[in-house]
Short mmCIF file of C-alpha atoms and ligand atoms in Angstrom, two decimals:
data_model
loop_
_atom_site.label_atom_id
_atom_site.label_comp_id
_atom_site.label_asym_id
_atom_site.label_seq_id
_atom_site.Cartn_x
_atom_site.Cartn_y
_atom_site.Cartn_z
CA MET A 1 12.33 -44.61 9.46
CA LYS A 2 13.23 -46.22 6.19
CA THR A 3 15.33 -45.10 3.29
CA ASP A 4 14.39 -45.44 -0.35
CA ASP A 5 16.57 -47.96 -2.17
CA LYS A 6 15.35 -46.81 -5.57
CA LEU A 7 16.89 -43.38 -5.07
CA GLN A 8 20.36 -42.66 -6.31
CA SER A 9 23.17 -42.36 -3.73
CA THR A 10 23.52 -38.66 -2.98
CA ILE A 11 26.06 -36.30 -1.46
CA PHE A 12 24.90 -32.86 -0.39
CA ALA A 13 27.95 -30.59 -0.25
CA ILE A 14 26.62 -27.50 1.52
CA PHE A 15 28.75 -24.37 1.26
CA GLY A 16 27.74 -22.26 4.25
CA GLY A 17 27.09 -25.42 6.25
CA SER A 18 27.23 -23.65 9.61
CA GLY A 19 24.98 -20.79 8.49
CA ASP A 20 21.44 -19.81 9.32
CA LEU A 21 19.78 -21.18 6.18
CA THR A 22 21.31 -24.62 6.64
CA TRP A 23 20.38 -24.71 10.32
CA ARG A 24 16.87 -23.32 9.92
CA LYS A 25 15.75 -24.76 6.58
CA LEU A 26 18.01 -27.23 4.78
CA VAL A 27 18.85 -29.75 7.49
CA PRO A 28 15.35 -29.74 9.09
CA SER A 29 13.91 -30.38 5.60
CA LEU A 30 16.39 -33.16 4.86
CA PHE A 31 15.53 -34.66 8.23
CA ASP A 32 11.80 -34.56 7.44
CA LEU A 33 12.47 -36.25 4.11
CA TYR A 34 14.51 -38.88 5.93
CA ARG A 35 11.79 -39.43 8.49
CA ASP A 36 9.24 -39.89 5.71
CA SER A 37 11.52 -42.43 3.98
CA TYR A 38 12.34 -40.14 1.06
CA MET A 39 16.13 -40.29 1.39
CA PRO A 40 18.32 -42.78 -0.43
CA VAL A 41 20.05 -45.60 1.47
CA ASN A 42 23.38 -43.94 0.82
CA PHE A 43 23.47 -40.25 1.47
CA SER A 44 25.81 -37.80 3.14
CA ILE A 45 25.64 -34.17 4.12
CA ILE A 46 29.06 -32.58 3.93
CA ALA A 47 28.86 -29.16 5.55
CA LEU A 48 31.66 -26.81 4.50
CA ASP A 49 32.41 -23.58 6.30
CA ILE A 50 35.13 -21.40 7.74
CA LYS A 51 34.21 -21.80 11.42
CA ASN A 52 36.11 -23.97 13.88
CA LEU A 53 33.68 -26.84 14.30
CA ASP A 54 33.83 -30.62 14.16
CA ASP A 55 31.32 -33.33 13.27
CA GLU A 56 30.00 -33.63 16.81
CA LYS A 57 29.54 -29.90 17.44
CA LEU A 58 27.84 -29.45 14.09
CA ARG A 59 25.51 -32.40 14.67
CA LEU A 60 24.47 -30.88 18.00
CA ARG A 61 23.69 -27.58 16.33
CA TYR A 62 21.75 -29.30 13.57
CA ARG A 63 19.71 -31.26 16.12
CA ASP A 64 18.75 -27.99 17.72
CA GLY A 65 17.62 -26.66 14.31
CA VAL A 66 15.68 -29.84 13.55
CA GLU A 67 13.88 -29.69 16.89
CA LYS A 68 13.00 -26.04 16.36
CA PHE A 69 12.06 -26.02 12.69
CA SER A 70 11.25 -29.50 11.38
CA ARG A 71 7.64 -30.54 10.89
CA ASN A 72 7.50 -32.83 13.91
CA GLY A 73 9.74 -30.93 16.33
CA LYS A 74 11.27 -33.07 19.09
CA VAL A 75 13.51 -35.92 17.88
CA ASP A 76 14.14 -39.16 19.75
CA ASP A 77 17.77 -40.06 20.41
CA ALA A 78 17.80 -43.27 18.40
CA GLY A 79 16.28 -41.60 15.34
CA TRP A 80 18.69 -38.71 15.59
CA VAL A 81 21.79 -40.92 15.91
CA LYS A 82 20.86 -42.80 12.74
CA PHE A 83 20.43 -39.55 10.80
CA ALA A 84 23.43 -37.78 12.34
CA LYS A 85 25.91 -40.38 11.17
CA HIS A 86 25.31 -39.10 7.64
CA ILE A 87 26.63 -35.63 8.58
CA TYR A 88 30.26 -34.47 8.27
CA TYR A 89 31.98 -31.15 8.74
CA GLU A 90 34.84 -29.80 6.60
CA LYS A 91 36.48 -26.58 7.68
CA GLY A 92 37.56 -24.61 4.64
CA ASP A 93 37.95 -21.25 2.98
CA PHE A 94 35.85 -21.13 -0.19
CA THR A 95 38.44 -18.99 -1.96
CA ASN A 96 41.14 -21.61 -1.43
CA ALA A 97 41.62 -24.47 -3.94
CA ASP A 98 42.60 -26.88 -1.11
CA THR A 99 39.03 -26.81 0.24
CA TYR A 100 37.81 -28.28 -3.03
CA SER A 101 40.56 -30.92 -3.20
CA VAL A 102 39.56 -32.12 0.28
CA LEU A 103 35.90 -32.19 -0.79
CA LYS A 104 36.78 -34.16 -3.89
CA GLU A 105 38.76 -36.68 -1.86
CA GLN A 106 35.87 -37.09 0.56
CA CYS A 107 33.37 -37.62 -2.26
CA ASN A 108 35.67 -40.27 -3.78
CA LYS A 109 35.97 -41.97 -0.38
CA LEU A 110 32.18 -42.15 0.00
CA ALA A 111 31.85 -43.49 -3.55
CA ARG A 112 34.34 -46.26 -2.72
CA GLU A 113 32.52 -47.10 0.52
CA TRP A 114 29.15 -47.22 -1.22
CA LYS A 115 30.58 -48.97 -4.29
CA ASP A 116 28.53 -46.54 -6.35
CA ASN A 117 28.85 -43.39 -8.44
CA PRO A 118 26.82 -40.96 -6.28
CA GLN A 119 25.21 -37.77 -7.50
CA ILE A 120 26.73 -34.69 -5.88
CA ILE A 121 24.58 -31.67 -5.15
CA PHE A 122 26.59 -28.53 -4.47
CA TYR A 123 24.44 -26.16 -2.45
CA MET A 124 25.49 -22.51 -2.22
CA ALA A 125 23.94 -21.43 1.08
CA THR A 126 26.48 -18.63 1.37
CA GLN A 127 26.76 -14.88 1.04
CA PRO A 128 26.08 -13.89 -2.60
CA THR A 129 29.69 -12.69 -2.90
CA MET A 130 30.68 -16.37 -3.01
CA PHE A 131 28.33 -17.30 -5.86
CA GLY A 132 30.87 -16.35 -8.50
CA ILE A 133 33.80 -18.03 -6.74
CA ILE A 134 32.55 -21.49 -5.78
CA PRO A 135 31.48 -22.76 -9.27
CA THR A 136 34.82 -21.79 -10.80
CA HIS A 137 36.78 -23.67 -8.12
CA LEU A 138 34.50 -26.69 -8.45
CA LYS A 139 35.25 -26.77 -12.15
CA GLU A 140 38.99 -26.32 -11.71
CA THR A 141 39.11 -29.22 -9.25
CA GLY A 142 37.34 -31.45 -11.75
CA LEU A 143 34.33 -31.78 -9.48
CA THR A 144 31.93 -30.83 -12.27
CA ASP A 145 33.33 -33.15 -14.95
CA ASP A 146 30.56 -35.70 -14.59
CA LYS A 147 27.63 -33.63 -15.87
CA LYS A 148 25.13 -36.43 -15.25
CA HIS A 149 25.96 -36.74 -11.58
CA THR A 150 26.51 -33.16 -10.46
CA ARG A 151 24.15 -30.26 -9.87
CA ILE A 152 24.45 -26.84 -8.27
CA VAL A 153 21.81 -25.06 -6.22
CA VAL A 154 21.87 -21.26 -6.04
CA GLU A 155 19.94 -19.27 -3.47
CA LYS A 156 18.62 -15.80 -4.22
CA PRO A 157 19.60 -13.04 -4.75
CA ILE A 158 20.50 -13.98 -8.31
CA GLY A 159 22.26 -10.72 -9.00
CA TYR A 160 21.69 -7.21 -7.78
CA ASP A 161 20.51 -5.85 -11.10
CA ILE A 162 20.34 -7.03 -14.70
CA THR A 163 24.08 -6.61 -15.30
CA SER A 164 25.17 -8.59 -12.26
CA ALA A 165 22.52 -11.26 -12.94
CA LEU A 166 23.82 -11.71 -16.48
CA ASN A 167 27.33 -11.88 -15.12
CA LEU A 168 26.44 -14.48 -12.50
CA ASN A 169 24.55 -16.61 -15.02
CA LYS A 170 27.61 -16.45 -17.28
CA ILE A 171 29.92 -17.64 -14.48
CA LEU A 172 27.54 -20.46 -13.58
CA THR A 173 27.22 -21.65 -17.16
CA GLU A 174 31.00 -21.65 -17.61
CA SER A 175 31.15 -24.48 -15.05
CA PHE A 176 27.74 -26.15 -15.34
CA ASP A 177 25.21 -26.78 -18.10
CA GLU A 178 21.97 -24.86 -17.61
CA SER A 179 20.22 -28.19 -16.92
CA GLN A 180 22.49 -28.69 -13.87
CA ILE A 181 21.72 -25.29 -12.35
CA PHE A 182 18.87 -25.12 -9.83
CA ARG A 183 18.04 -21.50 -8.91
CA ILE A 184 15.80 -21.51 -5.89
CA ASP A 185 12.77 -19.32 -5.38
CA HIS A 186 11.33 -20.94 -2.28
CA TYR A 187 7.85 -19.57 -3.07
CA LEU A 188 7.63 -22.09 -5.90
CA GLY A 189 8.03 -24.93 -3.42
CA LYS A 190 5.00 -23.88 -1.40
CA GLU A 191 2.11 -26.30 -1.84
CA THR A 192 -0.39 -23.50 -2.34
CA VAL A 193 1.73 -21.91 -5.05
CA GLN A 194 1.97 -25.23 -6.89
CA ASN A 195 -1.75 -25.61 -6.42
CA ILE A 196 -2.31 -22.57 -8.65
CA LEU A 197 -1.32 -24.80 -11.58
CA ALA A 198 -3.54 -27.63 -10.36
CA PHE A 199 -6.49 -25.33 -9.79
CA ARG A 200 -6.20 -23.60 -13.14
CA PHE A 201 -5.34 -26.51 -15.38
CA ALA A 202 -6.95 -29.53 -13.76
CA ASN A 203 -10.39 -27.88 -13.52
CA PRO A 204 -11.96 -26.62 -16.74
CA LEU A 205 -14.49 -24.69 -14.63
CA PHE A 206 -12.68 -21.37 -14.39
CA GLU A 207 -10.53 -21.41 -17.51
CA PRO A 208 -13.27 -19.89 -19.75
CA LEU A 209 -13.49 -16.97 -17.30
CA TRP A 210 -9.75 -16.53 -16.84
CA ASN A 211 -9.25 -13.61 -19.21
CA ARG A 212 -9.95 -9.96 -19.94
CA ARG A 213 -13.61 -10.57 -20.80
CA PHE A 214 -14.49 -11.66 -17.29
CA VAL A 215 -11.66 -10.47 -15.06
CA ASP A 216 -11.73 -6.84 -13.97
CA TYR A 217 -8.41 -6.77 -12.14
CA ILE A 218 -6.02 -8.93 -10.17
CA THR A 219 -4.22 -8.17 -6.91
CA ILE A 220 -1.23 -9.99 -5.48
CA THR A 221 -0.46 -9.21 -1.85
CA VAL A 222 2.51 -10.59 0.05
CA ALA A 223 2.39 -8.94 3.45
CA GLU A 224 4.66 -9.65 6.39
CA ASP A 225 4.09 -8.55 9.94
CA LEU A 226 7.76 -8.83 10.87
CA GLY A 227 10.34 -6.13 10.21
CA VAL A 228 13.83 -6.88 8.92
CA GLU A 229 14.82 -8.49 12.24
CA HIS A 230 18.51 -9.50 12.17
CA ARG A 231 18.88 -9.03 8.39
CA GLY A 232 19.39 -5.27 8.32
CA HIS A 233 22.78 -5.53 6.68
CA TYR A 234 21.51 -7.60 3.74
CA TYR A 235 18.25 -5.67 3.47
CA GLU A 236 19.90 -2.27 3.29
CA GLY A 237 21.50 -3.33 0.00
CA ALA A 238 18.36 -5.00 -1.31
CA GLY A 239 15.02 -3.39 -0.43
CA ALA A 240 11.58 -4.84 -1.07
CA LEU A 241 11.73 -4.54 -4.86
CA ARG A 242 14.81 -6.75 -5.17
CA ASP A 243 14.04 -8.94 -2.15
CA MET A 244 10.42 -9.85 -2.97
CA VAL A 245 9.09 -8.41 -6.23
CA GLN A 246 11.83 -9.47 -8.66
CA ASN A 247 11.39 -13.09 -7.60
CA HIS A 248 8.44 -14.22 -5.46
CA LEU A 249 5.78 -11.80 -6.72
CA MET A 250 6.85 -12.15 -10.34
CA GLN A 251 6.64 -15.93 -10.05
CA LEU A 252 3.14 -15.70 -8.60
CA LEU A 253 2.11 -13.38 -11.40
CA CYS A 254 3.49 -15.85 -13.98
CA LEU A 255 1.49 -18.75 -12.54
CA ILE A 256 -1.70 -16.71 -12.52
CA ALA A 257 -1.26 -15.29 -16.02
CA MET A 258 0.43 -18.10 -17.97
CA GLU A 259 -1.16 -20.07 -20.79
CA PRO A 260 -1.94 -23.77 -20.24
CA MET A 261 1.12 -25.99 -20.59
CA VAL A 262 1.08 -28.75 -23.16
CA SER A 263 2.76 -31.24 -20.82
CA PHE A 264 4.00 -31.27 -17.25
CA ASN A 265 7.56 -30.85 -18.33
CA ALA A 266 10.05 -28.49 -16.66
CA ASP A 267 10.97 -26.54 -19.76
CA GLU A 268 7.43 -26.44 -21.11
CA ILE A 269 6.16 -24.85 -17.88
CA ARG A 270 9.11 -22.50 -17.67
CA ASN A 271 8.60 -21.45 -21.28
CA LYS A 272 5.00 -20.52 -20.56
CA LYS A 273 6.12 -18.47 -17.56
CA VAL A 274 8.80 -16.64 -19.53
CA ASP A 275 6.14 -15.75 -22.11
CA VAL A 276 4.28 -13.88 -19.36
CA LEU A 277 7.39 -12.00 -18.27
CA HIS A 278 8.06 -10.99 -21.86
CA ALA A 279 4.48 -9.72 -22.16
CA ILE A 280 4.70 -7.45 -19.12
CA ARG A 281 4.79 -3.86 -20.28
CA ILE A 282 8.08 -2.23 -19.34
CA ILE A 283 7.42 0.93 -17.34
CA PRO A 284 9.24 3.88 -18.92
CA LYS A 285 11.86 5.18 -16.50
CA ASP A 286 10.34 8.68 -16.49
CA LYS A 287 6.82 7.35 -15.78
CA VAL A 288 7.67 5.20 -12.76
CA GLU A 289 5.68 7.44 -10.41
CA GLU A 290 2.48 6.55 -12.25
CA TYR A 291 2.96 2.84 -11.73
CA ALA A 292 4.99 2.33 -8.57
CA VAL A 293 4.87 3.46 -4.95
CA ARG A 294 7.54 2.80 -2.35
CA GLY A 295 7.41 3.03 1.41
CA GLN A 296 9.42 2.55 4.56
CA TYR A 297 8.00 1.67 7.95
CA GLY A 298 8.24 4.04 10.86
CA ARG A 299 7.41 3.37 14.48
CA GLY A 300 4.14 1.79 15.49
CA VAL A 301 2.31 -0.21 18.09
CA SER A 302 1.46 -3.89 18.04
CA GLY A 303 -0.89 -4.79 20.88
CA LYS A 304 0.80 -3.16 23.81
CA LYS A 305 4.25 -3.33 22.28
CA ASP A 306 6.00 -0.26 20.86
CA LEU A 307 7.82 -1.04 17.64
CA CYS A 308 10.80 0.92 16.36
CA GLY A 309 11.04 2.25 12.82
CA TYR A 310 13.19 0.68 10.10
CA ARG A 311 15.84 3.39 10.49
CA GLU A 312 16.28 2.35 14.12
CA ASP A 313 16.70 -1.37 13.32
CA LYS A 314 20.04 -3.10 13.79
CA ASP A 315 22.56 -2.58 10.94
CA VAL A 316 20.32 0.00 9.26
CA SER A 317 21.43 3.54 8.50
CA PRO A 318 19.48 6.24 10.42
CA GLN A 319 19.10 8.03 7.06
CA SER A 320 18.28 4.88 5.10
CA THR A 321 16.36 5.32 1.85
CA THR A 322 15.75 1.59 1.43
CA GLU A 323 12.13 0.71 0.70
CA THR A 324 10.37 -1.85 2.90
CA PHE A 325 7.12 -1.58 0.91
CA VAL A 326 6.37 -1.64 -2.80
CA ALA A 327 3.12 -1.36 -4.70
CA LEU A 328 3.04 -1.70 -8.49
CA LYS A 329 0.52 -1.58 -11.27
CA LEU A 330 1.52 -3.78 -14.18
CA TRP A 331 0.00 -4.70 -17.52
CA VAL A 332 0.38 -7.97 -19.36
CA ASP A 333 0.19 -7.11 -23.02
CA ASN A 334 -1.28 -10.19 -24.69
CA TRP A 335 -4.63 -11.44 -25.98
CA ARG A 336 -5.68 -12.89 -22.66
CA TRP A 337 -4.84 -9.97 -20.38
CA GLN A 338 -4.80 -6.78 -22.41
CA ASP A 339 -6.06 -3.85 -20.26
CA VAL A 340 -6.47 -5.91 -17.07
CA PRO A 341 -4.43 -4.25 -14.32
CA PHE A 342 -2.30 -6.46 -12.10
CA TYR A 343 -1.76 -4.72 -8.77
CA LEU A 344 1.15 -6.08 -6.73
CA ARG A 345 2.09 -5.08 -3.22
CA THR A 346 4.47 -6.36 -0.62
CA GLY A 347 5.79 -4.93 2.59
CA LYS A 348 7.28 -5.54 5.97
CA ARG A 349 5.64 -4.54 9.26
CA LEU A 350 2.15 -4.66 7.85
CA PRO A 351 -0.67 -5.63 10.23
CA ARG A 352 -0.42 -9.36 9.57
CA GLN A 353 1.38 -12.01 7.58
CA VAL A 354 -0.72 -12.86 4.57
CA SER A 355 -0.04 -13.88 0.96
CA GLU A 356 -3.06 -13.86 -1.30
CA VAL A 357 -3.96 -13.51 -4.95
CA THR A 358 -7.39 -12.10 -5.71
CA ILE A 359 -9.05 -12.48 -9.09
CA GLN A 360 -11.75 -9.85 -9.15
CA PHE A 361 -14.38 -10.67 -11.75
CA ARG A 362 -16.36 -8.08 -13.65
CA GLY A 363 -19.84 -7.15 -12.53
CA VAL A 364 -22.98 -8.39 -14.25
CA PRO A 365 -23.68 -6.60 -17.53
CA HIS A 366 -27.10 -5.47 -16.34
CA LYS A 367 -28.37 -5.27 -12.77
CA SER A 368 -31.90 -6.63 -12.83
CA PHE A 369 -32.39 -6.58 -9.05
CA PRO A 370 -34.03 -3.56 -7.42
CA PRO A 371 -31.53 -1.02 -6.04
CA GLU A 372 -32.40 -1.82 -2.41
CA ALA A 373 -31.49 -5.48 -3.00
CA THR A 374 -27.99 -4.64 -4.07
CA VAL A 375 -26.81 -2.26 -1.35
CA GLU A 376 -24.13 -4.76 -0.31
CA TRP A 377 -23.65 -6.13 -3.78
CA GLN A 378 -20.10 -6.92 -4.86
CA SER A 379 -18.94 -8.67 -7.99
CA ALA A 380 -17.61 -12.18 -7.53
CA SER A 381 -13.99 -12.81 -6.66
CA LEU A 382 -11.73 -15.75 -6.20
CA VAL A 383 -8.99 -15.60 -3.59
CA MET A 384 -6.05 -17.96 -3.67
CA SER A 385 -4.70 -17.85 -0.19
CA ILE A 386 -1.06 -18.91 -0.09
CA GLN A 387 -0.40 -18.38 3.60
CA PRO A 388 -1.09 -18.53 6.47
CA ASP A 389 -4.65 -19.91 5.86
CA GLU A 390 -3.84 -22.08 2.89
CA GLY A 391 -6.85 -22.47 0.66
CA ILE A 392 -9.14 -20.99 -1.93
CA VAL A 393 -12.15 -18.79 -1.34
CA LEU A 394 -14.87 -18.04 -3.86
CA ARG A 395 -16.95 -15.02 -3.00
CA PHE A 396 -20.32 -14.55 -4.69
CA GLN A 397 -23.80 -13.13 -4.06
CA ALA A 398 -26.59 -14.98 -2.28
CA LYS A 399 -30.07 -14.05 -1.25
CA GLN A 400 -30.28 -13.14 2.38
CA PRO A 401 -33.02 -15.24 4.05
CA GLY A 402 -36.20 -13.22 4.66
CA ASN A 403 -39.23 -11.79 2.91
CA LYS A 404 -37.32 -9.21 0.94
CA MET A 405 -34.90 -9.78 -1.90
CA LEU A 406 -31.60 -8.67 -0.37
CA LEU A 407 -28.27 -9.75 -1.81
CA LYS A 408 -25.22 -10.30 0.31
CA PRO A 409 -21.72 -11.55 -0.47
CA VAL A 410 -21.00 -15.04 0.89
CA VAL A 411 -18.00 -17.32 0.65
CA MET A 412 -17.27 -20.90 -0.32
CA ARG A 413 -14.02 -22.06 1.14
CA PHE A 414 -11.57 -24.84 0.40
CA ASN A 415 -9.11 -25.27 3.23
CA TYR A 416 -6.04 -27.42 2.84
CA GLN A 417 -5.93 -28.64 6.42
CA GLU A 418 -9.60 -29.64 6.45
CA SER A 419 -9.51 -31.38 3.09
CA PHE A 420 -6.26 -33.27 3.43
CA SER A 421 -5.60 -33.34 7.19
CA ILE A 422 -1.91 -33.92 6.65
CA PRO A 423 0.75 -31.34 7.43
CA LEU A 424 2.00 -29.44 4.40
CA PRO A 425 5.67 -30.04 3.66
CA ASP A 426 7.98 -27.08 3.98
CA ALA A 427 8.84 -25.53 0.61
CA TYR A 428 12.47 -26.59 1.06
CA GLU A 429 11.48 -30.24 1.47
CA THR A 430 9.76 -30.17 -1.91
CA LEU A 431 12.63 -28.33 -3.54
CA LEU A 432 15.38 -30.55 -2.10
CA TRP A 433 13.45 -33.64 -3.15
CA ASP A 434 13.15 -32.21 -6.67
CA VAL A 435 16.88 -31.46 -6.86
CA MET A 436 17.63 -35.05 -5.82
CA ASN A 437 15.28 -36.25 -8.55
CA ASN A 438 16.68 -33.86 -11.13
CA ASP A 439 13.32 -32.14 -11.67
CA ALA A 440 13.80 -28.46 -12.46
CA THR A 441 10.13 -27.53 -12.88
CA LEU A 442 10.02 -25.43 -9.72
CA PHE A 443 13.36 -23.71 -10.30
CA MET A 444 14.17 -20.57 -12.21
CA ARG A 445 15.92 -20.73 -15.52
CA ALA A 446 18.45 -18.05 -16.42
CA ASP A 447 16.14 -16.39 -18.95
CA GLN A 448 13.32 -16.13 -16.37
CA VAL A 449 15.58 -14.40 -13.88
CA GLU A 450 16.87 -12.02 -16.50
CA ALA A 451 13.40 -11.20 -17.82
CA ALA A 452 12.22 -10.40 -14.29
CA TRP A 453 15.18 -8.05 -13.80
CA GLU A 454 14.38 -6.29 -17.08
CA ILE A 455 10.92 -5.48 -15.72
CA ILE A 456 12.10 -3.92 -12.49
CA MET A 457 15.21 -2.14 -13.80
CA PRO A 458 13.51 1.16 -14.77
CA ILE A 459 11.95 1.33 -11.30
CA LEU A 460 15.26 0.60 -9.57
CA GLU A 461 17.01 3.22 -11.66
CA ASN A 462 14.35 5.87 -11.17
CA TRP A 463 14.28 5.30 -7.42
CA SER A 464 18.02 5.41 -7.13
CA ASP A 465 18.13 8.68 -9.13
CA ASN A 466 15.33 10.20 -7.00
CA PRO A 467 15.83 9.43 -3.32
CA PRO A 468 12.59 9.50 -1.31
CA PHE A 469 11.97 12.66 0.68
CA ASP A 470 9.11 11.35 2.84
CA PHE A 471 10.56 8.21 4.48
CA PRO A 472 9.38 6.78 6.83
CA ASN A 473 5.95 7.12 5.23
CA TYR A 474 3.88 4.44 6.93
CA ASP A 475 3.50 3.41 10.55
CA SER A 476 4.36 -0.11 11.58
CA CYS A 477 1.24 -2.31 11.68
CA THR A 478 -0.61 -0.35 8.98
CA TRP A 479 -1.19 -1.42 5.37
CA GLY A 480 1.59 0.71 3.90
CA PRO A 481 1.60 4.28 2.59
CA LYS A 482 -1.82 5.71 1.65
CA GLU A 483 -0.23 6.68 -1.64
CA ALA A 484 -0.50 3.05 -2.81
CA ASP A 485 -4.22 3.75 -3.37
CA ARG A 486 -3.48 6.19 -6.14
CA LEU A 487 -2.33 3.32 -8.38
CA LEU A 488 -5.82 1.88 -8.34
CA ASP A 489 -8.30 2.61 -11.13
CA GLU A 490 -11.73 3.85 -10.14
CA GLY A 491 -13.76 1.17 -8.36
CA HIS A 492 -10.72 -0.99 -7.66
CA HIS A 493 -9.37 -1.60 -4.18
CA TRP A 494 -6.63 -3.41 -2.29
CA PRO A 495 -8.47 -6.28 -0.66
CA LEU A 496 -8.43 -6.98 3.02
CA PRO A 497 -7.13 -10.45 3.87
CA THR A 498 -10.06 -12.86 3.30
CA GLU A 499 -10.24 -13.77 6.94
CA LEU A 500 -10.77 -10.12 7.89
CA GLU A 501 -13.26 -9.55 5.09
CA GLU A 502 -15.35 -12.43 6.33
CA ILE A 503 -15.52 -10.81 9.73
CA VAL A 504 -16.61 -7.56 8.08
CA TYR A 505 -19.29 -9.38 6.05
CA SER A 506 -20.77 -11.24 8.97
CA LEU A 507 -21.11 -8.11 11.11
C1 BG6 B 1 12.67 -14.19 1.49
C2 BG6 B 1 12.97 -12.74 1.73
O1 BG6 B 1 13.02 -14.55 0.19
O2 BG6 B 1 11.28 -14.42 1.69
C3 BG6 B 1 12.52 -12.32 3.13
O3 BG6 B 1 14.36 -12.53 1.60
C4 BG6 B 1 11.08 -12.67 3.34
O4 BG6 B 1 12.74 -10.93 3.33
C5 BG6 B 1 10.82 -14.13 2.99
O5 BG6 B 1 10.78 -12.44 4.70
C6 BG6 B 1 9.34 -14.43 3.03
O6 BG6 B 1 9.17 -15.81 2.87
P1 BG6 B 1 7.95 -16.56 3.54
O7 BG6 B 1 8.09 -17.96 3.09
O8 BG6 B 1 8.10 -16.39 5.01
O9 BG6 B 1 6.72 -15.88 3.03
#
């Protein structure tokens, strides 16, 4: 294990240092970066939290997280000891100014030891209620004075609605410049999500087809097989629209629909994405039913296991009206996409975990093959599979071998694992590396977040004014409420995951 002496000395001050996110994601990712020699010679992780812990106890807990969640699992003692000496614990209440004075003193001490002016990354891995408090204290303690060497990372949710998002962005920008604020959407750190840009803009092949002349419709599916697990409390106040659509699905849509960037520059790419958000037609509040369907999972069976419904989950109200499924039909009103429907759906407790974008191309203008040849005919489609089978699938027609002319859909597949045979980094590894290198390309700017809220506000308001009367309306381990089909135009369909479709085709 080596460190990188070209990288700037770095302090990670993690608020919520004893929490789940730090244990499960942040420290395992920092450890993987360290193991791959991507950490600077001088770095420290200062974990701040309210719990009674000390350095040793925290290091033990972190080792457990690293062994469970890092890319390589088990850690040898010598390697761990070297990494662990970079970790410190500070007990503190985030509403108390003393916590920040102690942090400041510790940062100064490290700077003296290293004889350097380190960059400090403040990471808010806390409850959202703290997001408005921490930046103000950091500013008051003078910890944000050096704009070149300080940055703040904010986890979602960025607000609860447009008003609270505007408010939070205001608080953040009172203490930090926009260029110092890194709002995380972990979907953007996924290799396959970044590959959408590479696929679209490094290969001229598809670009001429990537528009309303050739594309019939686009679907974006982010399905999860798990329920809300231990997050009932948070989820009750969020629901699928806030939890997934406002951020992850909107970001996917932007990458699929955006215009080519002029340069690979953070603001250039973010500008192109904001253009898409601004082009999305706002659904009138009184027409939400035509464009949006919500659902909540009931009981179901997975294999031989009985699953309880959402209303029976821990920390969930037995009368809960929170949606665990959303399907939307959106329009992007611009030259490229006018009249092409974008169907989005996401849900918990669906039959499997799968995130895929399908570009469904239009059919041929004239079918010259005899009718019997085209019984199984389907127009071509391109599937960008984000997880769990990371890759790209192109589906097109081929002649079935034999005397007769029979057409059948076949697939060409690019698979990440086969092509690169190296493990994909976790999204957090990519994002933490980018924060250290001050590259904001994969982070959300304030205007992006706000534009995404504007799009979902009428739906949120309509749904809150009209509580659902049919919840739960889909069984666990099914593809959501049947009603989602009514959003589809004639001839359109929600695709099966590619892997399942291939099984269907080869039958
Ligand atoms: C999070 C949501 O942002 O993304 C969770 O809060 C969801 O509810 C998760 O489960 C999905 O992320 P991934 O990377 O597992 O697809």
